XYZ file of C-alpha atoms in Angstrom:
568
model
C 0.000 0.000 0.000
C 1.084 3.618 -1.019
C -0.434 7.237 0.620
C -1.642 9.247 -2.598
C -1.280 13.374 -2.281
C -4.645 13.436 -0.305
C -3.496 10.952 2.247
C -5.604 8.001 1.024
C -4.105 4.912 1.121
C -3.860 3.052 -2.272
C -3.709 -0.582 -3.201
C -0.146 -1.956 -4.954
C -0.471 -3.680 -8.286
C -0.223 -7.392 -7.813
C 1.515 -7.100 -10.533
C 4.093 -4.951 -9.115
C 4.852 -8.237 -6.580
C 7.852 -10.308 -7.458
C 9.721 -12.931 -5.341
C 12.110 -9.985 -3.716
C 8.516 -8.149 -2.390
C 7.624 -11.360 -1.073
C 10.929 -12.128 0.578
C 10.757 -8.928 1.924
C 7.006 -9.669 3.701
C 8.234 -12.805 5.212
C 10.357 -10.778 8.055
C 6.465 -9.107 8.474
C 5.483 -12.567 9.139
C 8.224 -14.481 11.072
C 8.354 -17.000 8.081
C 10.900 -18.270 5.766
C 9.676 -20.126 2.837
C 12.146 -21.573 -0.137
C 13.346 -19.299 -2.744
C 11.752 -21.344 -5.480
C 8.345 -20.765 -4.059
C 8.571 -17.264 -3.320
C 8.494 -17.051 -7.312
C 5.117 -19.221 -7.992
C 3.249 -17.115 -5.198
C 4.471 -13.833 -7.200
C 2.634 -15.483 -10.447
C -0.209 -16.978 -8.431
C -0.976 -13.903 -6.162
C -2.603 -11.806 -8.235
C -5.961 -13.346 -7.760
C -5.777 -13.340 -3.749
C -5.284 -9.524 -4.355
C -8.010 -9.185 -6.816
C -10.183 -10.685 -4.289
C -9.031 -8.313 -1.263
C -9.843 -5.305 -3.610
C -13.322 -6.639 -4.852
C -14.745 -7.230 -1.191
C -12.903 -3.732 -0.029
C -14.823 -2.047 -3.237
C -18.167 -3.155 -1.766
C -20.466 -0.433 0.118
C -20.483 -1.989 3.900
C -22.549 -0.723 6.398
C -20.744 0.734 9.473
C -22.725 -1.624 11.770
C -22.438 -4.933 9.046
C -21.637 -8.043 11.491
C -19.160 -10.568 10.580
C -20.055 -13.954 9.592
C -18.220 -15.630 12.751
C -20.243 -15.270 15.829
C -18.102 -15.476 19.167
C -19.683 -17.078 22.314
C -18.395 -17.290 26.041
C -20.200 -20.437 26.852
C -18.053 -23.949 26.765
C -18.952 -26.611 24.619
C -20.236 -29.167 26.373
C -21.036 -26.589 29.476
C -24.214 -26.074 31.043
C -25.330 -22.883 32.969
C -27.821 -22.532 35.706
C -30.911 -20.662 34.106
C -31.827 -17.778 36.008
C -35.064 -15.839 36.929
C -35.230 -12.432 36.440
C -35.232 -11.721 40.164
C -33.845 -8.621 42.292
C -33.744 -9.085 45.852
C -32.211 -5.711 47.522
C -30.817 -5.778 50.986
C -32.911 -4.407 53.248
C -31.434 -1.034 53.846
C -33.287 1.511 56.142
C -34.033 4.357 53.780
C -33.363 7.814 55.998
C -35.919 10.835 55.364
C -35.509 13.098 52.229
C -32.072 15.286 53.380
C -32.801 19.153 52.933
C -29.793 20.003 50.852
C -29.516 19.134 46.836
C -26.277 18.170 47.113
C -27.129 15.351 49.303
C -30.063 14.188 47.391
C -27.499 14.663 44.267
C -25.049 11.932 45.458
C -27.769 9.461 47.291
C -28.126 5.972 45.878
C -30.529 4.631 42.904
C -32.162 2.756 45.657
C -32.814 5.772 48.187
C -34.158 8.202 45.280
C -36.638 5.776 44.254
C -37.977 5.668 47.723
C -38.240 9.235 48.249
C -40.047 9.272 44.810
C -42.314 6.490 45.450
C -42.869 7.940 49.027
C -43.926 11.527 46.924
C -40.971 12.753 48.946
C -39.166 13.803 46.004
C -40.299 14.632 42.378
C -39.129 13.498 39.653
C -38.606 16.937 38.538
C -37.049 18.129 41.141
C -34.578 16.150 41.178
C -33.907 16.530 37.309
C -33.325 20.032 37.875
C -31.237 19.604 40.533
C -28.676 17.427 37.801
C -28.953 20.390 35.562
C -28.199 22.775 37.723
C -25.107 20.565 38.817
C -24.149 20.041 35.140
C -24.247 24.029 34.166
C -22.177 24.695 37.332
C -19.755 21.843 37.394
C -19.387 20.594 33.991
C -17.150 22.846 32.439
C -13.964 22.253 34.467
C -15.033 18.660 33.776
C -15.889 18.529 30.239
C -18.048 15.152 30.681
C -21.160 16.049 28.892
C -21.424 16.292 24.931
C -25.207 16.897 24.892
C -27.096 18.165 27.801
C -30.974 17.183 26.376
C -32.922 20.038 28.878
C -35.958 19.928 27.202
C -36.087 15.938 26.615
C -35.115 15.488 30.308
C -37.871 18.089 31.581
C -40.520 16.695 29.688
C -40.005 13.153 30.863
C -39.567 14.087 34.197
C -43.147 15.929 33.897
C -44.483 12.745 32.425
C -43.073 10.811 35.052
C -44.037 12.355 37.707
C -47.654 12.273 36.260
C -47.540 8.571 36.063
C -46.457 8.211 39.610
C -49.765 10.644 40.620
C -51.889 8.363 38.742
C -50.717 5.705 40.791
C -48.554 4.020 37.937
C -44.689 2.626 38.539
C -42.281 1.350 35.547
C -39.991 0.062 37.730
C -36.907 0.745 39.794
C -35.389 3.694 37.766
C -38.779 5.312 37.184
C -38.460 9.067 37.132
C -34.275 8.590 38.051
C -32.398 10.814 35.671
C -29.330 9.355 33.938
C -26.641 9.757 31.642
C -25.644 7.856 28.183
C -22.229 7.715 26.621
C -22.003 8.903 23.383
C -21.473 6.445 21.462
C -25.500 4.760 21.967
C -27.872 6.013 19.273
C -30.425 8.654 20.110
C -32.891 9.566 17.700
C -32.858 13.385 17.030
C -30.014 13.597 19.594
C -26.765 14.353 18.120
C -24.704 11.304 18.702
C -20.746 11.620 17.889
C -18.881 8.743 18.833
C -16.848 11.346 20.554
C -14.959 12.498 17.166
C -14.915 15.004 14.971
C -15.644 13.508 12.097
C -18.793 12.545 13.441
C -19.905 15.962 15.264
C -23.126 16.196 13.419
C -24.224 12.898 12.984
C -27.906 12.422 14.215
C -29.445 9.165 13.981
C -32.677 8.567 13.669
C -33.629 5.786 15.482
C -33.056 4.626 18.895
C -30.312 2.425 20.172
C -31.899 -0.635 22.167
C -30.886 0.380 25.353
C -31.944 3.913 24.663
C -35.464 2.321 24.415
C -35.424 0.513 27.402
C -34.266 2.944 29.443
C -36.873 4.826 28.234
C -39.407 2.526 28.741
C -38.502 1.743 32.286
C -38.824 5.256 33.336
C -35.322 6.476 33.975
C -34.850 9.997 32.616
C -32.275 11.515 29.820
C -30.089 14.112 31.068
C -27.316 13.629 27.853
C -24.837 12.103 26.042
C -21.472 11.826 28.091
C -18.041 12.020 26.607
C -16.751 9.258 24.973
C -12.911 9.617 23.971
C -13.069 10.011 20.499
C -13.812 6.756 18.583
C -13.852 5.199 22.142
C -10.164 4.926 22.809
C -8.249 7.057 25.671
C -9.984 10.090 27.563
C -9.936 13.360 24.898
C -12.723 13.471 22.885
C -13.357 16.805 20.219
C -14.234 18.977 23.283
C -11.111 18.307 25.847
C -10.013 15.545 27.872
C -12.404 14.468 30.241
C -11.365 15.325 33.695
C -11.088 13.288 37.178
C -13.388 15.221 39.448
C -10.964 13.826 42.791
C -7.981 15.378 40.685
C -8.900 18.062 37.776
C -5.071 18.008 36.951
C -5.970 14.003 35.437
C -7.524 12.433 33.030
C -10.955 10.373 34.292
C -9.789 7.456 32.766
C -11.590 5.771 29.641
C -13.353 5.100 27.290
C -16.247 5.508 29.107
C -14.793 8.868 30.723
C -17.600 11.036 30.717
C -19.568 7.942 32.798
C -17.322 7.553 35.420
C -16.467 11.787 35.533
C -20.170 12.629 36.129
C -21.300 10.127 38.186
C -18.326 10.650 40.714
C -19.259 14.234 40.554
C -23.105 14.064 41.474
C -24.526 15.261 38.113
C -26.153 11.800 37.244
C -27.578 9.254 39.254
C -25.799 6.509 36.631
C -24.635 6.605 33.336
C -24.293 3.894 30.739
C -21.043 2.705 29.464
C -19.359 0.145 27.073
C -16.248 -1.734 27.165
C -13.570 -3.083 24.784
C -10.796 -3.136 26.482
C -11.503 -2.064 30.203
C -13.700 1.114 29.263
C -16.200 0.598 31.922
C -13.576 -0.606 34.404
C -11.242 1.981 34.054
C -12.798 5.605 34.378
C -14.866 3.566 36.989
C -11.289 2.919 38.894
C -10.352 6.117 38.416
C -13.181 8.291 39.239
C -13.692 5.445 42.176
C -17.279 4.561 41.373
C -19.125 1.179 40.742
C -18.850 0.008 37.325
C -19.865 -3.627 36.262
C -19.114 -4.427 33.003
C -21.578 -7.836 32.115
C -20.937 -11.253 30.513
C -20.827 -10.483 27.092
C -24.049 -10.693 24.908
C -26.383 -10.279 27.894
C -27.073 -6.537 26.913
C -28.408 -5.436 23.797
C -25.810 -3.492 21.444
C -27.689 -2.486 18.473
C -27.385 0.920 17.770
C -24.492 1.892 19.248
C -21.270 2.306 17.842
C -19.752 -0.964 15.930
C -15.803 -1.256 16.798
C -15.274 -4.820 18.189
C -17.932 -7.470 17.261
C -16.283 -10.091 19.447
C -15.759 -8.069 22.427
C -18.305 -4.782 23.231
C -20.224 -4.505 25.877
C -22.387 -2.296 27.733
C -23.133 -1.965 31.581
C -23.678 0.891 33.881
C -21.397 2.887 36.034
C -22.790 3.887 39.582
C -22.199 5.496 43.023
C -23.159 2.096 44.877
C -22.844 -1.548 44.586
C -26.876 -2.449 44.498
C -27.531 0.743 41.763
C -25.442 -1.180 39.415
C -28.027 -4.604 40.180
C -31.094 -2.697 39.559
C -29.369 -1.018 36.441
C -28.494 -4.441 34.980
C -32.344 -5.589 36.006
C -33.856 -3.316 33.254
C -30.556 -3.659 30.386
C -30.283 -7.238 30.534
C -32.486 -9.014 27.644
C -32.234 -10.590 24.296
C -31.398 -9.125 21.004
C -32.542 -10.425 17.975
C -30.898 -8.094 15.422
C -27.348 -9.251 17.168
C -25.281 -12.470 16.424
C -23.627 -12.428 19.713
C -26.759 -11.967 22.086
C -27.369 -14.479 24.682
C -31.104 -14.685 25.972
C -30.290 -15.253 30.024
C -32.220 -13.963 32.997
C -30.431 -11.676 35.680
C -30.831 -13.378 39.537
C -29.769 -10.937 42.414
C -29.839 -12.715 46.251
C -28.214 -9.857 48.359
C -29.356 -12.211 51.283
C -25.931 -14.790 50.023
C -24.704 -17.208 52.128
C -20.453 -16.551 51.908
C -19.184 -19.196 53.885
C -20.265 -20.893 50.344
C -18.162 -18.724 48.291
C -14.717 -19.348 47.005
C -12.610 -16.403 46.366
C -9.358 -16.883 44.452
C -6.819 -14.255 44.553
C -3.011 -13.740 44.210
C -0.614 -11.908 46.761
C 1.176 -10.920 43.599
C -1.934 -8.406 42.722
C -1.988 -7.239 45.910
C 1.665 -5.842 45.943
C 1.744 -3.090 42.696
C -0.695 -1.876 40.512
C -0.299 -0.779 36.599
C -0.732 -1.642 32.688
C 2.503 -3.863 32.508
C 2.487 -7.768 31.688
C 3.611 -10.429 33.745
C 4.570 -12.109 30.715
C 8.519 -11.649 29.507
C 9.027 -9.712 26.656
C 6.202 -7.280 26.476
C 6.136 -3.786 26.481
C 5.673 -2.187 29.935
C 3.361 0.855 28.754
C 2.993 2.670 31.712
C 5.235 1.497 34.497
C 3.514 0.216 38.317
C 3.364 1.248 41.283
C 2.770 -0.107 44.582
C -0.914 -0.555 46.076
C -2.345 1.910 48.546
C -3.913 1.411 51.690
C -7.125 1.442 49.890
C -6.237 -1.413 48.417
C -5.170 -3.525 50.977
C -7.888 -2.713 52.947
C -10.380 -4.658 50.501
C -7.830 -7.494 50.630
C -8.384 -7.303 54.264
C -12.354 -6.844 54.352
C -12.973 -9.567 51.836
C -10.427 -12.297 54.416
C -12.776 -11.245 57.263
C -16.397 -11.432 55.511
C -16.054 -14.926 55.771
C -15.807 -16.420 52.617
C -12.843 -19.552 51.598
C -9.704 -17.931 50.171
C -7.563 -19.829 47.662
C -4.428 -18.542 46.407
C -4.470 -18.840 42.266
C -2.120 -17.802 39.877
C -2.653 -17.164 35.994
C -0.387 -19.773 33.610
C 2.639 -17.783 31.618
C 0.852 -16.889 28.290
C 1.762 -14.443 26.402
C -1.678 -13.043 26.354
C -0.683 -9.801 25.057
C -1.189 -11.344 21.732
C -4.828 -11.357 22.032
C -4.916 -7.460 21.856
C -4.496 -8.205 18.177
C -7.867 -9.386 17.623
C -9.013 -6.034 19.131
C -6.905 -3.999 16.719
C -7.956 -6.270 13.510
C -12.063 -6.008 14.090
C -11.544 -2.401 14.926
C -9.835 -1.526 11.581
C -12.112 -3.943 9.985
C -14.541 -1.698 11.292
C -13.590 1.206 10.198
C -12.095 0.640 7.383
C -13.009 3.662 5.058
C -11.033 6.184 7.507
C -8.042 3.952 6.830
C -8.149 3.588 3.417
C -9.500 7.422 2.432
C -6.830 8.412 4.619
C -9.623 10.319 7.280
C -7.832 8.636 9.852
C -4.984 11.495 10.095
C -7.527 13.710 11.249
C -7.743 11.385 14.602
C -7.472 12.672 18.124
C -7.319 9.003 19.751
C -4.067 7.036 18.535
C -5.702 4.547 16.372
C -4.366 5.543 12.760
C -1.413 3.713 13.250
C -2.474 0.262 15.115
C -5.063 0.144 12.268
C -2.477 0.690 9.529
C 0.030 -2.160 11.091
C -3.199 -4.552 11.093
C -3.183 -4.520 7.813
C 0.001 -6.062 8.097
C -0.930 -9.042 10.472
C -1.404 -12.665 7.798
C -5.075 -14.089 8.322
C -3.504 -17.267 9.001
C -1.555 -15.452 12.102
C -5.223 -13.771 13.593
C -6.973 -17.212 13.083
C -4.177 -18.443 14.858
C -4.819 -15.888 17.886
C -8.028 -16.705 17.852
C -7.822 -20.402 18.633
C -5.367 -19.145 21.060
C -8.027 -17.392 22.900
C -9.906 -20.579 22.718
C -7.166 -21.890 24.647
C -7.180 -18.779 27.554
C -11.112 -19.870 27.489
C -10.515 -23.114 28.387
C -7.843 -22.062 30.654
C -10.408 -19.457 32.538
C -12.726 -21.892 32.368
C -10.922 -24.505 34.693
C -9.930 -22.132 36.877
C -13.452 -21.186 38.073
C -14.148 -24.570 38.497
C -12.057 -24.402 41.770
C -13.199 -20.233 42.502
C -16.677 -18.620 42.031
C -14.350 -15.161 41.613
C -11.860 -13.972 40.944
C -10.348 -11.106 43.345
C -7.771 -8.102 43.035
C -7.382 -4.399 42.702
C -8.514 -3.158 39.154
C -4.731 -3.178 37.748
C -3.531 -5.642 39.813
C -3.037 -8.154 36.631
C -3.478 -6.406 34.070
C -3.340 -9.381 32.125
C -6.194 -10.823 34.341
C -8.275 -7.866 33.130
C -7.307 -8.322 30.315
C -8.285 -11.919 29.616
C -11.283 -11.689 31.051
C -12.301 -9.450 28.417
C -11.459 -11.318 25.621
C -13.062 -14.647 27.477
C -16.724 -12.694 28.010
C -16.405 -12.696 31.651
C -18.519 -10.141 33.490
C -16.092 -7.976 36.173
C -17.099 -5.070 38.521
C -14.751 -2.520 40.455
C -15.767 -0.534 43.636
C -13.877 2.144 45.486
C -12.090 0.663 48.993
C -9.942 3.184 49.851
C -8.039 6.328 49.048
C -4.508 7.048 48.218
C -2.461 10.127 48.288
C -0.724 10.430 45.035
C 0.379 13.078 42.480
C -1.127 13.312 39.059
C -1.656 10.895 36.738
C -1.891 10.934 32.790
C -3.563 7.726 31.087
C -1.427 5.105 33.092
C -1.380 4.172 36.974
C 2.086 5.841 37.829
C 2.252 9.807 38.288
C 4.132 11.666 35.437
C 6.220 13.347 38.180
C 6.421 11.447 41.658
C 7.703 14.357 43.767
C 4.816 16.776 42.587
C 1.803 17.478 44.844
C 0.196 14.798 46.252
C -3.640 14.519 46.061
C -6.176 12.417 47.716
C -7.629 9.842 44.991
C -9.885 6.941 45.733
C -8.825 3.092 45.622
C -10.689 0.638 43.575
C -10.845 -3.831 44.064
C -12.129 -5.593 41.391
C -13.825 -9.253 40.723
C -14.237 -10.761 37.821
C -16.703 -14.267 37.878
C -18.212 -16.921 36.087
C -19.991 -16.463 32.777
C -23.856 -15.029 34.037
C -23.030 -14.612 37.074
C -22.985 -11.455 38.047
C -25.915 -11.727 41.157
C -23.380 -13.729 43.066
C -20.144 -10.970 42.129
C -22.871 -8.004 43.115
C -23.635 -9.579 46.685
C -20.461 -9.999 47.495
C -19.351 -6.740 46.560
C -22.456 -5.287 48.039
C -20.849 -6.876 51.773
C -17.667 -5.433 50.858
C -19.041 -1.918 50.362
C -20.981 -2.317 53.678
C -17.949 -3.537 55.547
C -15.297 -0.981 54.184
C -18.380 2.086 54.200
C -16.289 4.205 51.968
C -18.497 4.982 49.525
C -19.761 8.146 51.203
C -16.610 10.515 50.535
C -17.248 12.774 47.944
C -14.389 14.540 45.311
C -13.387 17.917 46.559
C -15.639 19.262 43.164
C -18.948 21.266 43.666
């Protein structure tokens, strides 16, 4: 491939290939084939290169699904069926507080009282988000979209419904937040980038309907980083309301931004690669990120087939339950959607539970590898107190502890799959050279993708078969798996590319100076700032009810959930 004047990329002439070319791609490809050959492929290769062009000339659809479907479930594997069941712990609900900021940063559960109890309107509370958002917003730059209007008008209708003696639900009347990369019809929808700005869809994402239709109310689209990659999107970097200095963390940054600053009840985010987990970690909110295919993902923004998913971000363990309550359900426009119910016990018994866990994660935190060889990208740094108090909490609540470790695997080649469906995806910026206009730093992992042999990515592929099977066995001997959020980063890692749900909760604080992107400051010795502390399970496939009650006793044990960031 060439760039042309404009920047587009151009296809070579096959016929430009000789046997030199093609002894010059086998160093791409770690291969070493005899000289003789090399000079039939240059004749024969022609029509493989015809083909690429003639399925690269055809109009595709930006949300077109791939042939292969992946699945999380073992052959040969069976899986409890589940009721769609909540059963919240029975928390006494205090009287409405006086002040908005209190009502701002109470729980799902406790708004929903005080609006069933006509304590609280729906209104009222809607206005009190907005008002948060005008004030606080700009020094965090986590809204794209505020919808005023939209959210006003729902909250009206709401609020009627309740006076009529009607209920949708859990989150009827409680105002929330969507990323921005979910479809809203009429609502300007960006995908964080510039290139998309003024794209307006018009239809509704799934989980834009049911949201909807259970009640909850639109305040906007948060920030996605652009193209849902990093923390910047077209407007700024999205900032951590504990820390303005930082970066919230990502993709999902606007989520986990303005729900740790009061101006949502929850907000809705999707993961890749850790993009729920993440700005959850860093903003130290609840984020559960579900198995994958249990929540519908039609209409929102395609990027990896085999690994999106979508789950909400929250200020407390049980918001994130009720959240998942009204997301979870089938989708029939989807090849990857699994039709399973959603049981929640908070009332579980833990002696029961087996909690698997490795001293190693408990000793430094970070984005580097265990495995030899890789890249460290950001550097580690030791745990905080935070930390190893949720270590400590989760040995005392009663539950068996067994000491596990991950097998040596070079699972950092698995981020290859991400980077192949991704510029499979989106393609056309590649090829008409759009891509240079990019804020996030994908131009260049899609170009070298292009460069990865389709034998090599099948190859990866039935490796991650193999870290299936692997993850598999090991929760035969665990129910979950336990550690800070970057404790393994190849643990979080895995189970992303496995379809294992995960959550992360705040347990602590830390003092530390600021971050960028990665877990150790960009200058040690500068001022220190009080941050929040995040533990992290991951658990068997559909079984998040069991990871949520246990988290829920953490939360109740370590009560640190109440400190709020030193914004607004």
């Amino acid at each position: 491939m060439a760039a042309g004047k404009d920047g587009a990329i151009r296809a070579s002439n096959a016929t430009d290939i000789d046997a030199k070319t093609l002894g010059e791609a086998e160093k791409l490809h770690a291969v070493d084939f005899p000289k003789d050959a090399l000079g039939r492929i240059a004749v024969s290769i022609a029509g493989q290169v015809q083909a690429v062009k003639a399925v690269r000339g055809l109009p595709k659809a930006l949300d077109l699904q791939p042939a292969s479907r992946f699945d999380p479930r073992m052959p040969g594997r069976s899986y409890k069926p589940q009721q769609n069941r909540l059963r919240l712990h029975d928390e006494k609900i205090p009287p409405l507080p006086k002040a908005d900021i209190d009502i701002a940063y109470a729980s799902v559960t406790q708004q929903a009282h005080w609006l069933r109890t006509r304590q609280l309107t729906s209104a009222r509370l809607t206005d009190i988000y907005l008002d948060r958002i005008r004030r606080i917003d700009p020094k965090l730059h986590a809204f794209i979209t505020v919808t005023d209007s939209i959210a006003h008008a729902q909250a009206k209708q709401r609020d009627a419904e309740l006076a009529a003696g009607q209920s949708r639900g859990p989150l009827h009347g409680i105002p929330y937040a969507l990323k921005d990369v979910v479809d809203t019809a009429g609502i300007l929808s960006t995908y964080g980038s510039s290139l998309y700005r003024d794209r307006v869809p018009t239809e509704d994402a799934t989980i834009a309907t049911e949201l909807r239709e259970s009640g909850a109310v639109l305040l906007g689209k948060v920030a996605t980083a652009e193209l849902a990659n990093g923390a910047t999107w077209f407007g700024g970097m999205v900032r951590n309301p504990w820390n303005l200095e930082e970066p919230s963390g990502g993709s999902s940054a606007g989520s986990g931004s303005s729900v740790a600053a009061g101006l949502c009840s929850f907000a809705i985010g999707t993961d890749s690669l850790g993009s729920i987990l993440n700005p959850a970690d860093r903003c130290g909110v609840t984020g559960l990120r579900p198995t994958f295919g249990r929540v519908p993902v039609h209409g929102c923004m395609p990027l990896t087939p085999s690994l999106e998913r979508i789950g909400p971000l929250c200020r407390r363990i049980e918001d994130a339950a009720i959240v998942l309550s009204v997301i979870n359900g089938p989708d029939p426009t989807s090849i990857g959607s699994i039709d399973f119910g959603f049981e929640y016990d908070s009332e579980i018994d833990l002696s029961k539970i087996k909690v698997g866990y490795s001293p190693k994660w408990f000793d430094q935190v970070g984005f580097g590898s265990d495995v030899a060889g890789t890249t460290d990208l950001t550097g580690m740094i030791s745990t905080s107190r935070g930390h190893l108090n949720g270590l400590a909490a989760m040995q005392a609540s009663g539950v068996e502890m067994v000491e596990v470790e991950l097998p040596k695997l070079p699972y950092y080649a698995l981020l290859e799959s991400l980077y192949v469906e991704s510029a499979a995806i989106f393609e056309e910026l590649t090829l008409s050279g759009k891509d240079a206009q990019l804020i996030a730093p994908w131009a260049d992992s899609w170009r070298q993708s292009r460069f990865l042999s389709a034998v090599d990515y099948y190859q990866i592929e039935r490796f991650r078969r193999q870290v299936m099977q692997m993850m598999d066995e090991m929760f035969d001997r665990v129910d979950l798996l336990f550690t800070p959020t970057y404790g393994s980063f190849d643990l979080l890692m895995v189970a992303n590319f496995t379809g294992h749900p995960g959550i992360t909760f705040r347990s602590g604080f830390a003092e530390l100076a600021t971050r960028d992107l990665g877990a150790v400051p960009a200058n040690p010795a500068g001022p220190k700032h009080r941050i929040t502390s995040n533990v992290s399970m991951h658990g068997r496939l559909f079984e998040e009810g069991k990871m949520l009650a246990v988290a829920r006793v953490l939360e109740e044990k370590l009560d640190v959930w109440r400190e709020r960031p030193p914004i607004g």
